[in-house]
Amino acid sequence: MLLSSWIRAVISRRRWIKFASGILLGFTLSLTLLTACQPAAEVTDSAPSAPDSGSGGTVRIGMTASDIPFTSGAPNSGFEGVRFTGMTLYDALVTWDLSVSDQPAPLVPQLATEWSVDEADPRVWTFKLREGVKFHDGSDFNADAVVFNFEKIFDENAPQYDARQSAQVIARLPVYESIRKVDDYTVEITTKTPSSLLINQLPFMFFSSPAHYEALGEDWTAFEIDPSGTGPFMLEELVPRERAVLVPNPNYWDENRMAKADRIELIPIPEGTTRANALLSGQVDWIEAPPADTLAMLEGRGFQITSNGYPHLWPWQFSFAEGSPWLDKRVRQAANLAINREEIQALLGGNMIPAQGILLPDDPAFGNPAFEVRYDPDEALALLADAGYGPDNPLDVKVLISTSGSGQMQPQPMNELIQQQLAAVGINVDFEVLVWETLFDNWRQGAEHPDSRGAHATNITFATHDPFAAMVRFVYTDSAPPNSLNWGLYSNPEVDALIEELQETFDPEANLAVYQRLHETLVEDAPFLFVAHDVGPRAMRSEVGGFVQAKSWFQDITPVYLN
């Protein structure tokens, strides 16, 4: 049962209760592998960010989600949930340094201080845990807590197992096999096969307090409205579909990331124009993904507009189920050639980078694909004619889309323009428009699931900051649902072999070479409609200070305050 359908309580950290009605990337890859994948490599903490003299105030953020993401330690609503109720209330063993804006955010230690890979058995990773960390309820973070949380996600026989939380995490950590406590501050994680990519998956595994779960009667429903993590913020109030209020954790272990604002209010506003109007009317101080046609007006009225290119892809993920029109590579390539990305860029007021593949064009792993993603309608027509289609014999396809959502940019106008461009070469597109959370939940079910409504593609954006995030979870045969997010059931033996080689290659230079070959192969085979890379525009009042827009889907709101 969804949280919004049963909870109407507003819970404070002080335990009083009232009731309310609910209304660049090669650097990243190399650093990750060098620090995380070589045996016995000790990792040091990241340098503190530059000091900021400002602090205080209540910062109200208009999110693109239609409800508050889950708060028990495994957020839904895509990466927007990870950003706002995951990385705020909780910590992971490993996270990204989001304090810099001039390079892709690198991985750094968080609740783990160092890790190593067993030379004799590279499936085995040993993690040393940070000592002295407390959960919000005052209990200790230690190896028992780490094991407890892995079991709540992966062990269906564990008493603390929670199917709802599990559904949010297992697809993001598919290489995990088991965990073992070595001592109070050391754990050993074993992967199903040797995998250099484990470290890239761990930022999505957050840690909830076992002691607090027990104190609440071992009830994850109660925990959802009164959570306890180790993060820089605590949850003070929660009103589903209306707001969540975060306040600073005064005992946070990292003095360099103490929250600056007195309060952060998260407010779901899924419709873009409504978000812009909320900012203009003073209902919020900050909005995610302002509509492109409002940016000049907002800037002219004194609002800050921030943006920064980052590893991200806005695609259609094609279905390879029986009977899908995308089973023919000529059709997939033709669709990619029929898209005029410069028109889409103009629609967005310039706030995108045209996609030429999965990765950003300047990524060292981009390689030299045999197929050039470009606008070439004549070649698109020729490929479609060769496949037996064209304007006189159009191909009909159905696509699942949303009106908003985490990283979705401006999905409705973008898709409507693509619909026009594809129609010009003989591909007729019919849209099934879903609420973002419904579309995202379907992503884990696959193209053959009844909830996919017979669709031939789904439009969900994703981060591309490492090989697992960008490719493995979508194109590896073993990543088909429910294992991960291969919604389209794509299966290519050459791609599978490259992924397996990539996972077993721990040397950074050799790993990068395999990664390049994998990207080249996927661009040529075109299992996606490659459309755009986001630059993450945000609009906020001039009084909002402290924000550094990282080159990442994820952002750190601990430095943010309101003058």
Coordinates of C-alpha atoms in Angstrom, one line a residue:
M1 CA 0.0 0.0 0.0
L2 CA 1.4 3.4 -0.9
L3 CA 2.4 5.7 1.9
S4 CA 0.0 8.4 0.7
S5 CA -3.0 6.1 0.9
W6 CA -2.8 5.4 4.6
I7 CA -0.9 8.0 6.5
R8 CA -2.2 11.3 7.4
A9 CA -0.1 11.9 10.5
V10 CA 2.4 14.6 10.9
I11 CA 5.2 13.3 13.2
S12 CA 7.8 15.5 14.9
R13 CA 11.3 14.5 16.0
R14 CA 10.2 15.6 19.5
R15 CA 7.7 12.8 19.4
W16 CA 4.5 14.9 19.6
I17 CA 1.9 14.0 17.1
K18 CA -0.9 15.9 15.4
F19 CA -3.1 14.9 12.6
A20 CA -3.4 16.6 9.3
S21 CA -5.2 15.8 6.0
G22 CA -2.8 14.8 3.2
I23 CA -3.3 17.1 0.3
L24 CA 33.6 14.2 -18.4
L25 CA 33.6 11.0 -17.1
G26 CA 36.9 9.3 -17.6
F27 CA 38.3 11.0 -14.5
T28 CA 35.4 9.6 -12.5
L29 CA 35.9 6.1 -13.9
S30 CA 39.7 6.1 -13.3
L31 CA 39.4 7.5 -9.8
T32 CA 36.7 5.0 -8.9
L33 CA 38.8 2.1 -10.1
L34 CA 42.1 3.3 -8.6
T35 CA 40.7 3.9 -5.2
A36 CA 38.1 1.2 -4.9
C37 CA 39.1 -1.8 -7.0
Q38 CA 42.8 -2.4 -6.4
P39 CA 43.4 -4.9 -3.6
A40 CA 44.4 -3.4 -0.2
A41 CA 44.0 0.1 -1.4
E42 CA 43.4 2.5 1.5
V43 CA 41.1 5.4 0.7
T44 CA 41.3 8.8 2.5
D45 CA 38.4 11.2 3.1
S46 CA 37.6 13.9 0.7
A47 CA 38.8 17.4 1.4
P48 CA 36.4 19.7 3.1
S49 CA 34.5 22.1 0.9
A50 CA 35.2 25.8 1.0
P51 CA 33.7 27.5 4.1
D52 CA 30.5 29.5 3.7
S53 CA 29.6 32.3 6.1
G54 CA 25.9 32.1 5.6
S55 CA 23.5 29.9 7.5
G56 CA 19.9 29.7 8.7
G57 CA 16.4 30.2 7.2
T58 CA 13.8 27.9 5.8
V59 CA 14.4 26.8 2.2
R60 CA 11.3 25.5 0.5
I61 CA 12.0 23.3 -2.5
G62 CA 9.4 22.5 -5.2
M63 CA 10.2 18.9 -6.4
T64 CA 9.0 17.3 -9.6
A65 CA 7.6 14.2 -7.8
S66 CA 3.9 14.0 -7.0
D67 CA 4.4 12.7 -3.5
I68 CA 7.1 12.7 -0.8
P69 CA 9.6 9.9 -1.6
F70 CA 9.8 7.0 0.9
T71 CA 11.7 8.0 4.0
S72 CA 12.5 4.6 5.6
G73 CA 15.9 4.3 3.9
A74 CA 15.1 3.1 0.4
P75 CA 13.5 6.1 -1.5
N76 CA 11.2 5.7 -4.5
S77 CA 10.6 8.4 -7.1
G78 CA 13.8 7.7 -8.9
F79 CA 17.0 9.6 -8.2
E80 CA 15.0 12.6 -7.0
G81 CA 14.0 10.4 -4.1
V82 CA 17.7 9.4 -3.5
R83 CA 18.6 13.1 -3.6
F84 CA 16.0 14.5 -1.2
T85 CA 15.1 11.7 1.3
G86 CA 18.0 9.4 0.8
M87 CA 21.2 11.4 0.9
T88 CA 19.7 13.8 3.4
L89 CA 18.4 11.5 6.1
Y90 CA 20.9 8.7 5.5
D91 CA 24.4 7.8 4.6
A92 CA 25.9 5.1 2.5
L93 CA 29.3 3.2 2.7
V94 CA 30.4 5.2 -0.3
T95 CA 29.1 8.4 -1.9
W96 CA 30.0 11.1 -4.3
D97 CA 31.9 14.3 -3.6
L98 CA 29.3 16.9 -4.6
S99 CA 31.2 19.9 -3.4
V100 CA 32.9 20.6 -6.8
S101 CA 31.4 21.9 -10.0
D102 CA 34.2 21.7 -12.5
Q103 CA 34.6 17.9 -12.8
P104 CA 32.3 14.9 -12.6
A105 CA 31.7 14.0 -9.0
P106 CA 34.1 11.3 -7.8
L107 CA 33.4 8.5 -5.4
V108 CA 34.6 9.1 -1.8
P109 CA 34.3 7.2 1.5
Q110 CA 31.3 7.9 3.7
L111 CA 30.4 5.3 6.4
A112 CA 33.2 3.1 5.1
T113 CA 36.7 4.5 5.6
E114 CA 38.6 2.1 3.4
W115 CA 38.1 -1.1 1.4
S116 CA 40.0 -3.8 -0.4
V117 CA 39.5 -6.7 -2.8
D118 CA 40.8 -10.2 -2.0
E119 CA 43.5 -11.1 -4.4
A120 CA 42.8 -14.8 -4.1
D121 CA 39.0 -14.4 -4.6
P122 CA 38.1 -11.0 -6.2
R123 CA 34.4 -11.7 -5.3
V124 CA 35.2 -10.8 -1.7
W125 CA 35.5 -7.1 -0.6
T126 CA 36.4 -6.1 2.9
F127 CA 35.1 -2.7 4.3
K128 CA 36.4 -0.9 7.3
L129 CA 33.5 1.1 8.9
R130 CA 33.7 4.5 10.4
E131 CA 33.7 4.5 14.2
G132 CA 31.8 6.9 16.5
V133 CA 28.8 7.4 14.2
K134 CA 25.4 7.6 15.8
F135 CA 21.9 7.1 14.3
H136 CA 19.4 9.9 14.9
D137 CA 18.0 7.9 17.8
G138 CA 21.4 7.8 19.5
S139 CA 22.2 4.2 18.8
D140 CA 25.5 3.1 17.3
F141 CA 26.3 2.5 13.7
N142 CA 28.4 -0.6 13.4
A143 CA 28.8 -3.9 11.6
D144 CA 25.6 -5.3 13.0
A145 CA 23.7 -2.4 11.6
V146 CA 25.2 -2.9 8.2
V147 CA 24.3 -6.6 8.2
F148 CA 20.8 -5.8 9.4
N149 CA 20.2 -3.4 6.5
F150 CA 21.5 -5.7 3.8
E151 CA 19.3 -8.4 5.2
K152 CA 16.2 -6.1 5.2
I153 CA 16.8 -5.7 1.4
F154 CA 18.1 -9.1 0.2
D155 CA 17.0 -11.8 2.7
E156 CA 13.3 -12.6 2.4
N157 CA 13.6 -14.9 5.4
A158 CA 15.0 -12.2 7.7
P159 CA 12.4 -10.8 10.2
Q160 CA 13.3 -7.2 9.2
Y161 CA 12.9 -7.9 5.4
D162 CA 10.7 -5.2 3.7
A163 CA 9.5 -6.0 0.2
R164 CA 8.8 -2.3 -0.5
Q165 CA 12.3 -1.2 0.4
S166 CA 13.8 -4.2 -1.4
A167 CA 12.0 -3.3 -4.6
Q168 CA 13.8 0.1 -4.6
V169 CA 17.3 -1.3 -4.1
I170 CA 17.8 -4.7 -5.6
A171 CA 17.9 -3.5 -9.2
R172 CA 20.6 -1.0 -8.2
L173 CA 22.8 -3.6 -6.5
P174 CA 22.5 -6.8 -8.6
V175 CA 26.0 -8.1 -8.0
Y176 CA 25.5 -8.6 -4.3
E177 CA 25.4 -12.1 -3.0
S178 CA 26.1 -12.1 0.8
I179 CA 27.5 -10.2 3.7
R180 CA 29.4 -11.3 6.8
K181 CA 30.4 -9.4 10.0
V182 CA 34.1 -9.8 10.6
D183 CA 34.3 -7.7 13.8
D184 CA 32.3 -4.7 15.2
Y185 CA 33.7 -2.3 12.5
T186 CA 34.5 -4.6 9.6
V187 CA 32.2 -6.3 7.1
E188 CA 32.9 -8.6 4.2
I189 CA 30.7 -8.4 1.1
T190 CA 30.8 -11.2 -1.5
T191 CA 29.5 -10.6 -5.1
K192 CA 28.0 -13.3 -7.3
T193 CA 30.9 -13.0 -9.7
P194 CA 34.1 -10.9 -9.6
S195 CA 32.8 -7.4 -10.2
S196 CA 34.8 -4.1 -10.4
L197 CA 31.4 -2.4 -10.4
L198 CA 30.3 -3.2 -6.8
I199 CA 31.7 0.1 -5.5
N200 CA 29.6 2.1 -8.0
Q201 CA 26.4 0.4 -6.7
L202 CA 26.9 1.0 -3.0
P203 CA 25.9 4.7 -2.9
F204 CA 22.3 3.5 -3.2
M205 CA 22.4 1.3 -0.1
F206 CA 21.4 3.5 2.9
F207 CA 21.4 2.4 6.6
S208 CA 18.5 2.7 8.9
S209 CA 18.7 2.2 12.7
P210 CA 18.0 -1.4 13.9
A211 CA 17.5 -0.1 17.4
H212 CA 14.9 2.4 16.4
Y213 CA 13.1 -0.2 14.2
E214 CA 12.9 -2.5 17.3
A215 CA 11.7 0.4 19.5
L216 CA 8.9 1.1 17.0
G217 CA 7.6 -2.5 17.3
E218 CA 9.5 -3.8 14.3
D219 CA 7.1 -2.0 12.1
W220 CA 8.5 -0.4 8.9
T221 CA 5.2 1.6 8.5
A222 CA 5.9 3.3 11.8
F223 CA 9.5 3.8 10.8
E224 CA 8.5 5.5 7.6
I225 CA 6.9 8.3 9.5
D226 CA 9.5 8.5 12.2
P227 CA 12.8 7.4 10.6
S228 CA 16.3 7.2 12.0
G229 CA 19.4 7.3 9.8
T230 CA 22.8 8.7 10.2
G231 CA 22.4 11.6 7.7
P232 CA 23.0 15.3 8.1
F233 CA 19.2 16.0 8.3
M234 CA 16.4 14.5 10.5
L235 CA 12.7 14.3 9.5
E236 CA 10.6 16.7 11.6
E237 CA 7.3 16.6 9.8
L238 CA 5.7 14.5 7.1
V239 CA 2.4 15.2 5.3
P240 CA 2.0 13.0 2.3
R241 CA 1.5 14.8 -1.0
E242 CA 2.0 18.1 0.8
R243 CA 5.4 18.4 2.4
A244 CA 8.3 16.9 4.4
V245 CA 10.3 19.1 6.7
L246 CA 14.0 18.3 7.3
V247 CA 16.0 19.8 10.2
P248 CA 19.7 19.6 10.9
N249 CA 21.2 16.7 12.7
P250 CA 23.2 18.5 15.5
N251 CA 25.2 15.4 16.1
Y252 CA 26.2 14.6 12.5
W253 CA 29.6 12.9 12.4
D254 CA 31.0 14.9 9.4
E255 CA 31.7 18.5 10.6
N256 CA 32.4 19.5 7.0
R257 CA 28.8 18.7 6.0
M258 CA 26.7 20.2 8.8
A259 CA 23.4 21.4 7.5
K260 CA 23.3 25.2 7.2
A261 CA 19.6 25.9 6.8
D262 CA 17.3 25.8 9.9
R263 CA 14.8 23.8 7.9
I264 CA 14.4 22.3 4.4
E265 CA 10.8 21.9 3.2
L266 CA 10.3 19.4 0.4
I267 CA 7.1 20.2 -1.5
P268 CA 5.8 17.9 -4.4
I269 CA 4.7 20.0 -7.4
P270 CA 4.8 17.6 -10.4
E271 CA 3.6 20.1 -13.1
G272 CA 6.3 22.4 -14.4
T273 CA 4.2 25.6 -14.9
T274 CA 2.7 25.2 -11.4
R275 CA 6.2 25.0 -10.0
A276 CA 7.2 28.2 -11.7
N277 CA 4.1 30.0 -10.5
A278 CA 4.8 28.7 -6.9
L279 CA 8.2 30.3 -7.1
L280 CA 6.9 33.6 -8.5
S281 CA 4.2 33.8 -5.9
G282 CA 6.6 33.1 -3.0
Q283 CA 5.2 29.7 -2.1
V284 CA 8.6 28.1 -2.6
D285 CA 12.2 29.4 -2.8
W286 CA 13.6 26.8 -5.2
I287 CA 12.2 24.7 -8.0
E288 CA 13.6 21.7 -9.9
A289 CA 13.4 21.6 -13.7
P290 CA 11.7 25.0 -14.5
P291 CA 9.9 25.0 -17.9
A292 CA 12.3 26.2 -20.6
D293 CA 9.8 29.0 -21.6
T294 CA 9.9 30.5 -18.1
L295 CA 13.7 30.7 -17.7
A296 CA 14.3 34.1 -19.3
M297 CA 11.3 35.6 -17.4
L298 CA 12.5 34.2 -14.1
E299 CA 16.0 35.4 -14.6
G300 CA 14.6 38.8 -15.6
R301 CA 12.8 39.0 -12.3
G302 CA 15.9 38.4 -10.3
F303 CA 15.7 34.7 -9.7
Q304 CA 18.9 32.6 -9.9
I305 CA 19.1 30.1 -12.7
T306 CA 21.7 27.4 -12.2
S307 CA 22.8 24.6 -14.5
N308 CA 25.7 22.3 -15.2
G309 CA 26.1 19.5 -17.7
Y310 CA 26.3 16.1 -16.1
P311 CA 26.4 12.4 -16.9
H312 CA 22.7 11.7 -17.8
L313 CA 20.7 10.4 -20.8
W314 CA 17.1 11.2 -21.8
P315 CA 16.2 8.2 -24.1
W316 CA 13.5 5.9 -25.2
Q317 CA 14.3 2.4 -24.0
F318 CA 13.1 0.1 -26.8
S319 CA 11.2 -3.2 -26.2
F320 CA 12.7 -6.4 -27.6
A321 CA 9.7 -8.5 -26.7
E322 CA 8.1 -10.7 -29.4
G323 CA 6.4 -8.6 -32.0
S324 CA 8.1 -5.4 -31.2
P325 CA 8.8 -3.2 -34.2
W326 CA 12.2 -2.3 -32.7
L327 CA 13.5 -5.9 -33.2
D328 CA 14.8 -4.7 -36.5
K329 CA 18.1 -2.7 -36.1
R330 CA 17.3 -0.8 -39.3
V331 CA 14.2 0.6 -37.7
R332 CA 16.1 1.5 -34.5
Q333 CA 18.8 3.3 -36.4
A334 CA 16.3 5.0 -38.6
A335 CA 14.4 6.4 -35.6
N336 CA 17.7 7.8 -34.2
L337 CA 18.4 9.5 -37.6
A338 CA 15.0 11.0 -37.8
I339 CA 15.4 13.0 -34.6
N340 CA 16.4 16.7 -35.0
R341 CA 18.1 17.2 -31.6
E342 CA 18.8 20.8 -32.3
E343 CA 15.1 21.5 -32.5
I344 CA 14.6 19.8 -29.2
Q345 CA 17.5 21.9 -27.8
A346 CA 15.8 25.1 -29.0
L347 CA 12.6 23.9 -27.4
L348 CA 14.4 23.7 -24.1
G349 CA 16.0 27.1 -24.4
G350 CA 19.4 25.6 -25.0
N351 CA 19.3 23.6 -21.8
M352 CA 20.5 20.2 -23.1
I353 CA 23.4 18.6 -24.9
P354 CA 22.4 16.6 -28.0
A355 CA 23.0 12.9 -27.5
Q356 CA 25.3 10.9 -29.8
G357 CA 25.2 7.8 -27.7
I358 CA 24.7 6.8 -24.1
L359 CA 27.7 8.7 -22.8
L360 CA 28.5 12.4 -23.2
P361 CA 30.3 13.1 -26.4
D362 CA 33.5 14.2 -24.6
D363 CA 33.6 11.1 -22.3
P364 CA 36.9 9.2 -22.7
A365 CA 34.9 6.0 -22.9
F366 CA 32.8 7.3 -25.8
G367 CA 35.1 5.7 -28.3
N368 CA 34.5 5.7 -32.1
P369 CA 31.1 4.1 -32.9
A370 CA 30.5 2.8 -36.4
F371 CA 27.0 4.2 -36.4
E372 CA 26.9 8.0 -36.1
V373 CA 23.9 9.3 -34.2
R374 CA 22.9 12.5 -36.1
Y375 CA 19.9 14.1 -37.9
D376 CA 19.7 12.5 -41.4
P377 CA 16.0 12.1 -42.4
D378 CA 17.0 10.9 -45.9
E379 CA 19.0 8.0 -44.5
A380 CA 16.2 7.3 -42.0
L381 CA 13.8 7.0 -44.9
A382 CA 16.1 4.7 -46.8
L383 CA 16.6 2.4 -43.8
L384 CA 12.9 2.3 -43.1
A385 CA 12.2 1.5 -46.8
D386 CA 14.7 -1.3 -46.7
A387 CA 12.8 -2.7 -43.6
G388 CA 9.4 -2.4 -45.5
Y389 CA 8.1 0.8 -43.9
G390 CA 7.7 4.5 -44.8
P391 CA 5.2 7.4 -45.0
D392 CA 3.0 5.3 -47.3
N393 CA 3.3 2.2 -45.0
P394 CA 3.8 3.7 -41.6
L395 CA 5.0 1.8 -38.6
D396 CA 2.9 2.2 -35.4
V397 CA 4.5 2.3 -32.0
K398 CA 3.3 2.9 -28.5
V399 CA 5.5 4.6 -25.9
L400 CA 5.0 5.0 -22.1
I401 CA 5.8 8.6 -21.0
S402 CA 5.2 10.9 -18.0
T403 CA 4.3 14.5 -17.5
S404 CA 7.1 15.1 -15.0
G405 CA 9.5 13.2 -12.8
S406 CA 13.1 12.9 -11.6
G407 CA 15.5 13.9 -14.4
Q408 CA 12.6 13.7 -17.0
M409 CA 13.4 17.3 -18.1
Q410 CA 10.3 18.5 -20.0
P411 CA 8.9 15.1 -21.1
Q412 CA 5.6 16.1 -22.6
P413 CA 6.7 18.8 -25.0
M414 CA 9.9 16.9 -25.8
N415 CA 7.9 13.8 -26.7
E416 CA 5.4 15.7 -28.7
L417 CA 8.1 17.2 -30.9
I418 CA 9.7 13.7 -31.3
Q419 CA 6.3 12.4 -32.3
Q420 CA 6.2 15.0 -35.1
Q421 CA 9.7 14.3 -36.3
L422 CA 9.2 10.5 -36.4
A423 CA 5.8 10.9 -38.2
A424 CA 7.7 12.7 -41.0
V425 CA 9.6 9.5 -41.9
G426 CA 6.7 7.0 -41.4
I427 CA 6.8 6.1 -37.7
N428 CA 3.5 6.9 -36.0
V429 CA 3.7 7.2 -32.2
D430 CA 0.9 6.8 -29.7
F431 CA 1.6 7.8 -26.1
E432 CA 0.4 6.3 -22.9
V433 CA 0.8 9.1 -20.3
L434 CA 1.4 7.8 -16.7
V435 CA 2.0 9.4 -13.4
W436 CA 5.8 9.4 -12.8
E437 CA 5.7 7.0 -9.9
T438 CA 3.6 4.5 -11.8
L439 CA 5.9 4.8 -14.9
F440 CA 9.0 4.3 -12.7
D441 CA 7.5 1.3 -10.9
N442 CA 6.8 -0.3 -14.2
W443 CA 10.5 0.1 -15.2
R444 CA 11.3 -2.8 -12.8
Q445 CA 8.5 -5.0 -14.3
G446 CA 9.5 -5.2 -17.9
A447 CA 8.0 -4.8 -21.4
E448 CA 6.0 -8.0 -21.2
H449 CA 4.3 -7.2 -17.9
P450 CA 0.6 -6.3 -18.2
D451 CA 1.3 -2.9 -16.6
S452 CA 3.4 -2.0 -19.6
R453 CA 0.1 -2.0 -21.6
G454 CA 1.7 -3.5 -24.7
A455 CA 4.1 -0.5 -25.1
H456 CA 7.1 -0.7 -27.4
A457 CA 9.2 1.7 -25.5
T458 CA 9.4 3.6 -22.2
N459 CA 10.8 7.1 -21.6
I460 CA 12.7 7.1 -18.4
T461 CA 16.0 9.1 -18.0
F462 CA 19.0 7.7 -16.1
A463 CA 22.4 8.7 -14.8
T464 CA 25.5 7.6 -16.8
H465 CA 28.3 8.3 -14.3
D466 CA 29.7 4.7 -14.4
P467 CA 29.4 1.6 -16.5
F468 CA 26.8 0.0 -14.2
A469 CA 24.6 3.0 -14.1
A470 CA 24.9 3.7 -17.8
M471 CA 24.8 0.3 -19.4
V472 CA 24.9 -2.9 -17.3
R473 CA 21.6 -2.5 -15.6
F474 CA 19.8 -1.9 -18.9
V475 CA 21.4 -4.1 -21.5
Y476 CA 22.9 -7.1 -19.8
T477 CA 20.7 -10.2 -20.4
D478 CA 20.9 -11.1 -16.7
S479 CA 19.6 -7.6 -15.8
A480 CA 16.1 -8.4 -17.1
P481 CA 13.4 -7.9 -14.5
P482 CA 13.2 -8.5 -11.6
N483 CA 17.1 -8.5 -11.4
S484 CA 17.6 -5.0 -12.7
L485 CA 16.2 -2.5 -15.2
N486 CA 16.5 -4.2 -18.6
W487 CA 12.9 -3.3 -19.2
G488 CA 13.1 -4.0 -22.9
L489 CA 14.5 -7.5 -22.5
Y490 CA 17.5 -6.7 -24.7
S491 CA 19.9 -9.6 -25.2
N492 CA 23.1 -9.4 -27.2
P493 CA 25.8 -12.1 -26.7
E494 CA 28.5 -9.7 -27.8
V495 CA 27.3 -7.1 -25.2
D496 CA 27.0 -9.7 -22.5
A497 CA 30.6 -10.9 -23.1
L498 CA 32.0 -7.3 -22.9
I499 CA 30.1 -6.7 -19.7
E500 CA 31.5 -9.8 -18.1
E501 CA 35.0 -8.8 -19.3
L502 CA 34.5 -5.3 -17.9
Q503 CA 33.4 -6.6 -14.5
E504 CA 36.4 -8.9 -14.2
T505 CA 38.9 -6.2 -15.3
F506 CA 40.2 -4.2 -12.3
D507 CA 43.1 -2.4 -13.9
P508 CA 41.9 1.1 -14.8
E509 CA 43.4 1.4 -18.3
A510 CA 42.3 -2.0 -19.3
N511 CA 38.8 -1.4 -17.9
L512 CA 38.5 1.8 -19.8
A513 CA 39.4 0.1 -23.1
V514 CA 36.7 -2.5 -22.5
Y515 CA 34.2 0.2 -21.6
Q516 CA 34.9 2.0 -24.9
R517 CA 34.3 -1.2 -26.9
L518 CA 31.0 -1.7 -25.0
H519 CA 29.8 1.8 -25.7
E520 CA 30.8 1.5 -29.4
T521 CA 28.9 -1.7 -29.7
L522 CA 25.8 -0.4 -28.1
V523 CA 25.7 2.8 -30.1
E524 CA 25.9 0.8 -33.3
D525 CA 23.2 -1.6 -32.1
A526 CA 21.0 1.3 -30.9
P527 CA 18.8 -0.4 -28.2
F528 CA 17.7 3.2 -27.2
L529 CA 16.5 6.3 -28.9
F530 CA 19.4 8.6 -28.0
V531 CA 18.0 12.1 -27.5
A532 CA 19.5 14.4 -24.9
H533 CA 21.8 14.9 -21.9
D534 CA 20.4 17.2 -19.2
V535 CA 22.1 20.2 -17.7
G536 CA 19.9 20.2 -14.7
P537 CA 18.4 23.8 -14.7
R538 CA 17.1 25.0 -11.4
A539 CA 15.5 28.3 -10.4
M540 CA 15.7 29.8 -6.9
R541 CA 15.3 33.1 -5.1
S542 CA 18.3 35.4 -5.0
E543 CA 18.3 35.0 -1.2
V544 CA 19.2 31.3 -1.5
G545 CA 22.9 30.8 -0.8
G546 CA 25.5 28.1 -0.5
F547 CA 24.3 25.9 -3.4
V548 CA 27.1 24.4 -5.6
Q549 CA 25.6 22.6 -8.6
A550 CA 27.8 19.5 -9.0
K551 CA 28.3 17.8 -12.4
S552 CA 26.0 15.1 -11.2
W553 CA 22.4 14.0 -11.1
F554 CA 22.8 14.2 -7.3
Q555 CA 23.2 17.4 -5.3
D556 CA 24.2 18.2 -1.8
I557 CA 21.8 20.5 0.0
T558 CA 23.7 20.7 3.3
P559 CA 25.4 24.0 2.4
V560 CA 22.2 25.6 1.4
Y561 CA 20.6 28.4 3.5
L562 CA 18.3 31.4 3.0
N563 CA 19.4 34.9 3.7

